[in-house]
mmCIF file of C-alpha atoms and ligand atoms in Angstrom:
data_model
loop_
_atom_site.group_PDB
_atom_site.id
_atom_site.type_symbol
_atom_site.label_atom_id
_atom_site.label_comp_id
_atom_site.label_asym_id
_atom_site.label_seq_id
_atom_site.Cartn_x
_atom_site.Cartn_y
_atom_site.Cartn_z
ATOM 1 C CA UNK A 2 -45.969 -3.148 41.364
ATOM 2 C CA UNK A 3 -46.681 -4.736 37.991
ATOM 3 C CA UNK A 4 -48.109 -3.756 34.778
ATOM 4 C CA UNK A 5 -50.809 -6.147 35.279
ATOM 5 C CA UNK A 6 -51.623 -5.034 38.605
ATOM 6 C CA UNK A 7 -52.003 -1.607 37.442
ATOM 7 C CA UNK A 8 -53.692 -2.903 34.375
ATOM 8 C CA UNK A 9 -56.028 -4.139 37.167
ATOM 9 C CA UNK A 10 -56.247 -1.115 38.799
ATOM 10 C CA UNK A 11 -57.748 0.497 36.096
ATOM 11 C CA UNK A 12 -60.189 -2.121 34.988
ATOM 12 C CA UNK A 13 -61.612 -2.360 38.581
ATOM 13 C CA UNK A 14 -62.148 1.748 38.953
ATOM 14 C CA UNK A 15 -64.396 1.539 35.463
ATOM 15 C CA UNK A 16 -66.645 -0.326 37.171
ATOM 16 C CA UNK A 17 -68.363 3.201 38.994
ATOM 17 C CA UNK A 18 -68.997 3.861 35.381
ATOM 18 C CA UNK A 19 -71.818 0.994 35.062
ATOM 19 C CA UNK A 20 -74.977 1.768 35.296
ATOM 20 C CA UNK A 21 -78.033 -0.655 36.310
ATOM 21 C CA UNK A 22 -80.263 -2.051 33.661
ATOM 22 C CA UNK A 23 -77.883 -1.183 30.841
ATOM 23 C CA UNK A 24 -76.090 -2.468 28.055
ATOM 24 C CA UNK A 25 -72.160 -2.089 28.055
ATOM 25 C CA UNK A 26 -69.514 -2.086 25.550
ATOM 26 C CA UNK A 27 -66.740 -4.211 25.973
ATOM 27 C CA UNK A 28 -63.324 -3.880 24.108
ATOM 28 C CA UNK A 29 -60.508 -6.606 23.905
ATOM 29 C CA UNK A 30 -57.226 -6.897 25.177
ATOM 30 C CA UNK A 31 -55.530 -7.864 28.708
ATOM 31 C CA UNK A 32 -56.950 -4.893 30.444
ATOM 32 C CA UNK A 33 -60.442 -5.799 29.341
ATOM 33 C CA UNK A 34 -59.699 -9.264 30.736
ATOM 34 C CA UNK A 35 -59.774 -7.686 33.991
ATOM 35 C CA UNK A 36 -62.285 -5.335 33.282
ATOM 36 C CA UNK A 37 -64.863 -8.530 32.346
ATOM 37 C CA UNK A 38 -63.631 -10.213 35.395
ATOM 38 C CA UNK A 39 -64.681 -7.026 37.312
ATOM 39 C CA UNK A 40 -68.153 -7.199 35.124
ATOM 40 C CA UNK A 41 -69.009 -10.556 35.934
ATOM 41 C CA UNK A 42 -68.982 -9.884 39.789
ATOM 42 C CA UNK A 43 -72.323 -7.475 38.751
ATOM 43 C CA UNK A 44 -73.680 -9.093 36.358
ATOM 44 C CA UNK A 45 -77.179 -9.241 37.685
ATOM 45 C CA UNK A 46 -76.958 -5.556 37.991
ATOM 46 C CA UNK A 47 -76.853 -5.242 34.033
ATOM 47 C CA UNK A 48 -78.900 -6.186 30.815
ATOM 48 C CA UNK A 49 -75.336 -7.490 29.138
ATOM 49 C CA UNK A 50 -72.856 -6.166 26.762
ATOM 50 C CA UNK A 51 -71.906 -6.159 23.473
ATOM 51 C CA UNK A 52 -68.672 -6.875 21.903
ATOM 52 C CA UNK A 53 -66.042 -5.412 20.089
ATOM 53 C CA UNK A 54 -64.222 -9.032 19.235
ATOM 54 C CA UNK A 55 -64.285 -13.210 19.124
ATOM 55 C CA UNK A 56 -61.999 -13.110 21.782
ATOM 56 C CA UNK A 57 -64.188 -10.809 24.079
ATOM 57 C CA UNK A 58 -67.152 -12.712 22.837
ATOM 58 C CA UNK A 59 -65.746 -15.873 24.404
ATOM 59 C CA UNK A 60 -64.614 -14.094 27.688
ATOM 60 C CA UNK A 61 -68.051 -12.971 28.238
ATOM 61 C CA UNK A 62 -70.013 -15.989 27.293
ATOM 62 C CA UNK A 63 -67.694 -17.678 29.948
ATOM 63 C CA UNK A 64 -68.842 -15.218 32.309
ATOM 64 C CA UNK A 65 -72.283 -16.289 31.576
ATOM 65 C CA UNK A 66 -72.702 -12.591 30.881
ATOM 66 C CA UNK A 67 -75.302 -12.280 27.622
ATOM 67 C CA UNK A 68 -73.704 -10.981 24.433
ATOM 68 C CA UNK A 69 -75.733 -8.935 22.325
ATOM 69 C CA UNK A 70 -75.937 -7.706 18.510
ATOM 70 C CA UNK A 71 -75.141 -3.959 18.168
ATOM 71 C CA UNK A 72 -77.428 -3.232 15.998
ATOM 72 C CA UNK A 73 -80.302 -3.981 18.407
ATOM 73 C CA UNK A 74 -78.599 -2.738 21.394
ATOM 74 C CA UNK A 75 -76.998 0.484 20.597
ATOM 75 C CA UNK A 76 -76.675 3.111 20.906
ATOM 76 C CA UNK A 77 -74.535 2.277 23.741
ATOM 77 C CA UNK A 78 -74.183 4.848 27.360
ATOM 78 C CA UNK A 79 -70.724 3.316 28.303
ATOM 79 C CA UNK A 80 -67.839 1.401 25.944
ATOM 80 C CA UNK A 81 -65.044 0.386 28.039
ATOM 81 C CA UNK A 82 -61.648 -0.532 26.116
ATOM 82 C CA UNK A 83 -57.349 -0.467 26.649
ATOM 83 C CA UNK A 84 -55.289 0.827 24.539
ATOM 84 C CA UNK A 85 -51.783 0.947 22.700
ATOM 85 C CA UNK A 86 -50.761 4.471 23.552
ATOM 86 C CA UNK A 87 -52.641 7.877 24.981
ATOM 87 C CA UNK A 88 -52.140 11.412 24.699
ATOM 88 C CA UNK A 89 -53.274 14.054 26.981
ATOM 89 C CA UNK A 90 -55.846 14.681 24.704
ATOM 90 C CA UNK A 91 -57.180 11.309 24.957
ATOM 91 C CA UNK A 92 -56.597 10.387 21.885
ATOM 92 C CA UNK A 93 -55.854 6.766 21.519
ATOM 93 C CA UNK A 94 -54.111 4.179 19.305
ATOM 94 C CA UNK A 95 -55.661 1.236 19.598
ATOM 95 C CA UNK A 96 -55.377 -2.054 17.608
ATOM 96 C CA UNK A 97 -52.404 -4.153 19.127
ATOM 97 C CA UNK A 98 -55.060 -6.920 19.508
ATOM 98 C CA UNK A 99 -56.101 -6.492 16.087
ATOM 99 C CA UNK A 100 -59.710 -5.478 16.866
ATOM 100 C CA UNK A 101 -59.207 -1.565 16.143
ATOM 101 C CA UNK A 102 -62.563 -2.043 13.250
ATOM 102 C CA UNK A 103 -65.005 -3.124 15.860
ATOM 103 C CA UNK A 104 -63.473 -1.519 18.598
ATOM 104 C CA UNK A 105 -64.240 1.436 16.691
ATOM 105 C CA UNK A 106 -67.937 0.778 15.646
ATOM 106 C CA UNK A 107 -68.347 0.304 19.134
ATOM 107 C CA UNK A 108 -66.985 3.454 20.562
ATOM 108 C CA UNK A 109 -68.668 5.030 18.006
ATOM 109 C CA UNK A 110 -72.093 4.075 18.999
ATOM 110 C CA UNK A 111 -71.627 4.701 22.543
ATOM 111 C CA UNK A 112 -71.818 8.169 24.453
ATOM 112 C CA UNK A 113 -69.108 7.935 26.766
ATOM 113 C CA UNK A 114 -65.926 5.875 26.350
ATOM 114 C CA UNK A 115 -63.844 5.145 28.980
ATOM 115 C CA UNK A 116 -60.552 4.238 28.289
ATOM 116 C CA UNK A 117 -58.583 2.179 31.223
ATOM 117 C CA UNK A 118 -54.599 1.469 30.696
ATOM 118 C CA UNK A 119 -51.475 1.112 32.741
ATOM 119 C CA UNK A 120 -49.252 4.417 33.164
ATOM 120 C CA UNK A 121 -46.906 3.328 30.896
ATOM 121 C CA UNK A 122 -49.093 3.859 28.155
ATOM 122 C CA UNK A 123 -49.785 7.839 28.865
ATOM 123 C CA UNK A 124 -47.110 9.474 26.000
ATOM 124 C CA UNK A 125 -46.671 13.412 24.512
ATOM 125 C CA UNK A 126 -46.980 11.982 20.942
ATOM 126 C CA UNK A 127 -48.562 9.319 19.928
ATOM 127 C CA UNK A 128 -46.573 7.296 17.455
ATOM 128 C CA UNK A 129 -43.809 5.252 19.033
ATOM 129 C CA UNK A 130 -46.258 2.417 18.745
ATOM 130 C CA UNK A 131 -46.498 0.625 15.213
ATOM 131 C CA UNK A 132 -50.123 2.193 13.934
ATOM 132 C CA UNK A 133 -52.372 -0.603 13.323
ATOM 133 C CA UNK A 134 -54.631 -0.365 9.917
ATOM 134 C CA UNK A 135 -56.739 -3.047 8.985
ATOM 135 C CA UNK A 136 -56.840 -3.545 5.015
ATOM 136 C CA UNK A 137 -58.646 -5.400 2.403
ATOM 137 C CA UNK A 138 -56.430 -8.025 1.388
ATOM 138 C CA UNK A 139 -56.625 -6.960 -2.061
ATOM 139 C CA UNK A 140 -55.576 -3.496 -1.319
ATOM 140 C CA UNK A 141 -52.722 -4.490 0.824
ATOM 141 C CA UNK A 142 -50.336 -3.054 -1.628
ATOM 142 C CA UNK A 143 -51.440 -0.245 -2.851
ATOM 143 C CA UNK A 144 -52.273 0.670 0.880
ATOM 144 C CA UNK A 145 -48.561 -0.185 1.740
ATOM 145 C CA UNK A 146 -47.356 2.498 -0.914
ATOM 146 C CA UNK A 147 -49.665 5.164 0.379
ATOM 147 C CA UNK A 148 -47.967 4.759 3.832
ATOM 148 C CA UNK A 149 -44.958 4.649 2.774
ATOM 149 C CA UNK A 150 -45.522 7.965 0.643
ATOM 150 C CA UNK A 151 -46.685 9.553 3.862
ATOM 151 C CA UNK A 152 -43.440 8.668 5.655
ATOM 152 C CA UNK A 153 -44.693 5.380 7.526
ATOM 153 C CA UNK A 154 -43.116 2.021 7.036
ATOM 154 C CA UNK A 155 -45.879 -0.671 6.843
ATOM 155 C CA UNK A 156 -45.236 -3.936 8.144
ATOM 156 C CA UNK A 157 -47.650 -6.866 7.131
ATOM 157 C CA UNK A 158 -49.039 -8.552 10.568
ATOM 158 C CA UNK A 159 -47.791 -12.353 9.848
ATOM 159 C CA UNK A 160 -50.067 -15.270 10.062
ATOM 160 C CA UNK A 161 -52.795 -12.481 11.094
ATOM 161 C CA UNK A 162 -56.356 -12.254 9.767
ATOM 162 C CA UNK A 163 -59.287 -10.334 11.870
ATOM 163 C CA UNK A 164 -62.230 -10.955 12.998
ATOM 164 C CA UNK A 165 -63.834 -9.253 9.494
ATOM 165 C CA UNK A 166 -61.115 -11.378 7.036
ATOM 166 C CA UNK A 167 -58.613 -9.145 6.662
ATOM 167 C CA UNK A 168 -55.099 -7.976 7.032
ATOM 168 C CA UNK A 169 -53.102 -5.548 9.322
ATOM 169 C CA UNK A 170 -50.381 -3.429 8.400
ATOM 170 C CA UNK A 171 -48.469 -2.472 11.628
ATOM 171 C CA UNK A 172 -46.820 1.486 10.196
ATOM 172 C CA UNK A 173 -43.773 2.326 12.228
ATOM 173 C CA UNK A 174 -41.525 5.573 12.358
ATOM 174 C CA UNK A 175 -44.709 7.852 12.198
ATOM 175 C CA UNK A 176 -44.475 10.967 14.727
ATOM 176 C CA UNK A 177 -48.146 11.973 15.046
ATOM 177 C CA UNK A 178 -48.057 15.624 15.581
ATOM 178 C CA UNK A 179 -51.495 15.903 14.101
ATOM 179 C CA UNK A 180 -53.819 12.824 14.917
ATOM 180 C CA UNK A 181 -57.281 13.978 13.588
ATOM 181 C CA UNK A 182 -56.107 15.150 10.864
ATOM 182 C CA UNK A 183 -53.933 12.033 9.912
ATOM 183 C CA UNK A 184 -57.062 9.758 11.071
ATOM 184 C CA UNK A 185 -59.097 11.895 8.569
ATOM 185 C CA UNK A 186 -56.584 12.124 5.690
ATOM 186 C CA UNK A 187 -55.843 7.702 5.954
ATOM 187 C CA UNK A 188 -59.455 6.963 6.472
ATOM 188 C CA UNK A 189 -59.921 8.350 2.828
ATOM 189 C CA UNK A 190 -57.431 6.043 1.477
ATOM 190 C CA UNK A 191 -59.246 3.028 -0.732
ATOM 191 C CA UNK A 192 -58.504 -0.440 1.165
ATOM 192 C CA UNK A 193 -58.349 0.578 4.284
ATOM 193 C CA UNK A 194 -60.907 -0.597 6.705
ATOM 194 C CA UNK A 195 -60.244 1.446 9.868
ATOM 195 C CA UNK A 196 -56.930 2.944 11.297
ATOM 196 C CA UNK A 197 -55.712 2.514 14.800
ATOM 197 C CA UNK A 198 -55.772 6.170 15.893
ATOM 198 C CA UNK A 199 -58.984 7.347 17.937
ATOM 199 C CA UNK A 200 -58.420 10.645 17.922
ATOM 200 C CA UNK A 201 -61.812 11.885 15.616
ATOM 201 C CA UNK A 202 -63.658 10.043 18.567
ATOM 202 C CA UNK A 203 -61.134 10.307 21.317
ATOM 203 C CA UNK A 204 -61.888 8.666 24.870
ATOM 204 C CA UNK A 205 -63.563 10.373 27.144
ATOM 205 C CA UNK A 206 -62.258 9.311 29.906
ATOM 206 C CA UNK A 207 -58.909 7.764 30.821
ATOM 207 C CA UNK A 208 -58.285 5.833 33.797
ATOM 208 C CA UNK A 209 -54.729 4.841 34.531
ATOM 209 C CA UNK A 210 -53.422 2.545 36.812
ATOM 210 C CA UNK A 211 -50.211 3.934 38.692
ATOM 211 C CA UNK A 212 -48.506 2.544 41.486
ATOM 212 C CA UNK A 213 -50.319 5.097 43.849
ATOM 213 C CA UNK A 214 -53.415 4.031 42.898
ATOM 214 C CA UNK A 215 -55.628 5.617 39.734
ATOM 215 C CA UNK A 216 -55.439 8.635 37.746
ATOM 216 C CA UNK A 217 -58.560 10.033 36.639
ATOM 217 C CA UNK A 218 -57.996 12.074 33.352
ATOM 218 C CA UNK A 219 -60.745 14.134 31.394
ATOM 219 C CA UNK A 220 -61.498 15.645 28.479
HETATM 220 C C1 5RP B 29 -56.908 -4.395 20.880
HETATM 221 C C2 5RP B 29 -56.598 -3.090 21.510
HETATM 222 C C3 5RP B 29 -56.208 -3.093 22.954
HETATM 223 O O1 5RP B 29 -57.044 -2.233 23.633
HETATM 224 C C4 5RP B 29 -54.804 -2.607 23.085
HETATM 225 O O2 5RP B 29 -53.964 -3.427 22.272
HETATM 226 C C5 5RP B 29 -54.321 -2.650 24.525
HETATM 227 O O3 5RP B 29 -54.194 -3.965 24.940
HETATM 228 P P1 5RP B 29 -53.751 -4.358 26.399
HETATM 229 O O4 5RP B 29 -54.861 -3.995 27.320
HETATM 230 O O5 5RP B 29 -53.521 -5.849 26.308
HETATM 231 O O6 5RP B 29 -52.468 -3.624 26.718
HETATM 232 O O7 5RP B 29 -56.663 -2.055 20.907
HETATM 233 O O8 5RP B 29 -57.175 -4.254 19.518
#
């Protein structure tokens, strides 16, 4: 069986997780692509969704299901999203798609977040994954240096600008023994917009596609 199919998988089993008459979040990624395709199949069933990226913004209006603004929809009951890498903890990092900022406005705002990924992505330490932050252009070195101090090495994103205008750094060689801590201790950093690692708000519920079907995993 493929990725994709378990990718699939996943995205098909959040569906149980929608509830009539409500607004959902929607993250970005392949395994959201799956998940909107699942979404559009009940869209009558909800109010509509809001988004966590351009890219999902497109996917949905395509769907014909209605976008709306955050700020007069939330808070949210359900955020769906993918990720780069999970821990048993739930803990995510997220970003590959270079969406981690609103991604994580949007989990934030929402009381349950359910994470849905292939099995490959289930690790015991976060980390082998580049960490995606998402700087201020200005800031880009000085950001780079703090990284680097902390044992990282940042690589600038090329020919990448988000949805908000700025830059990623992609940090490799970091072992994350401690991902709260290290979310808390980067997020204080001046230039940085948002860090890749949801571990502060960790998922709540992760749903991976195997080949013998899904894995339900808690918090
Ligand atoms: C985008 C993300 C995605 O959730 C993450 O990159 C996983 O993507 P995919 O479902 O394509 O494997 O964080 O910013």
């Amino acid at each position: 069986m493929s990725g994709d199919e378990m990718k699939k998988r996943a995205a098909e089993a959040a569906l149980e997780y929608v509830e009539d008459d409500t607004v959902v979040g929607v993250g970005t990624g392949s395994t959201v692509n799956y998940f909107i395709e699942a979404l559009a199949r009940i869209k009558h069933r909800i109010e509509g969704a809001v988004s966590s990226s351009e890219a999902t913004t497109q996917r949905l209006k395509a769907c014909k299901i209605p976008v709306l603004d955050l700020n007069a929809a939330g808070p949210l009951p359900l955020y769906v999203d993918g990720a780069d890498e999970a821990n048993r903890q739930l803990q995510l990092i997220k970003g590959g798609g270079g969406a981690l900022t609103r991604e994580k406005i949007v989990a934030a705002a929402s009381e349950r977040f359910v994470c849905i990924a292939d099995q490959s992505k289930l690790v015991d330490v976060l980390g082998a994954f580049p960490l995606p932050v998402e700087v201020i252009p200005m800031a880009r070195s000085h950001v780079g240096r703090a990284l680097l101090n902390r044992g990282g090495q940042p690589v600038l994103r090329e020919n990448f600008v988000t949805d908000n205008g700025n830059l990623i750094l992609d940090v490799y060689n970091l072992q994350i023994l401690e991902p709260a801590k290290l979310e808390a201790e980067l997020n204080n950093i001046a230039g940085i917009v948002a860090v890749g690692l949801f571990a502060l708000r960790p998922a709540d519920v992760l749903l991976l596609g195997t080949v013998d079907g899904v894995r339900t995993m808690r918090l």
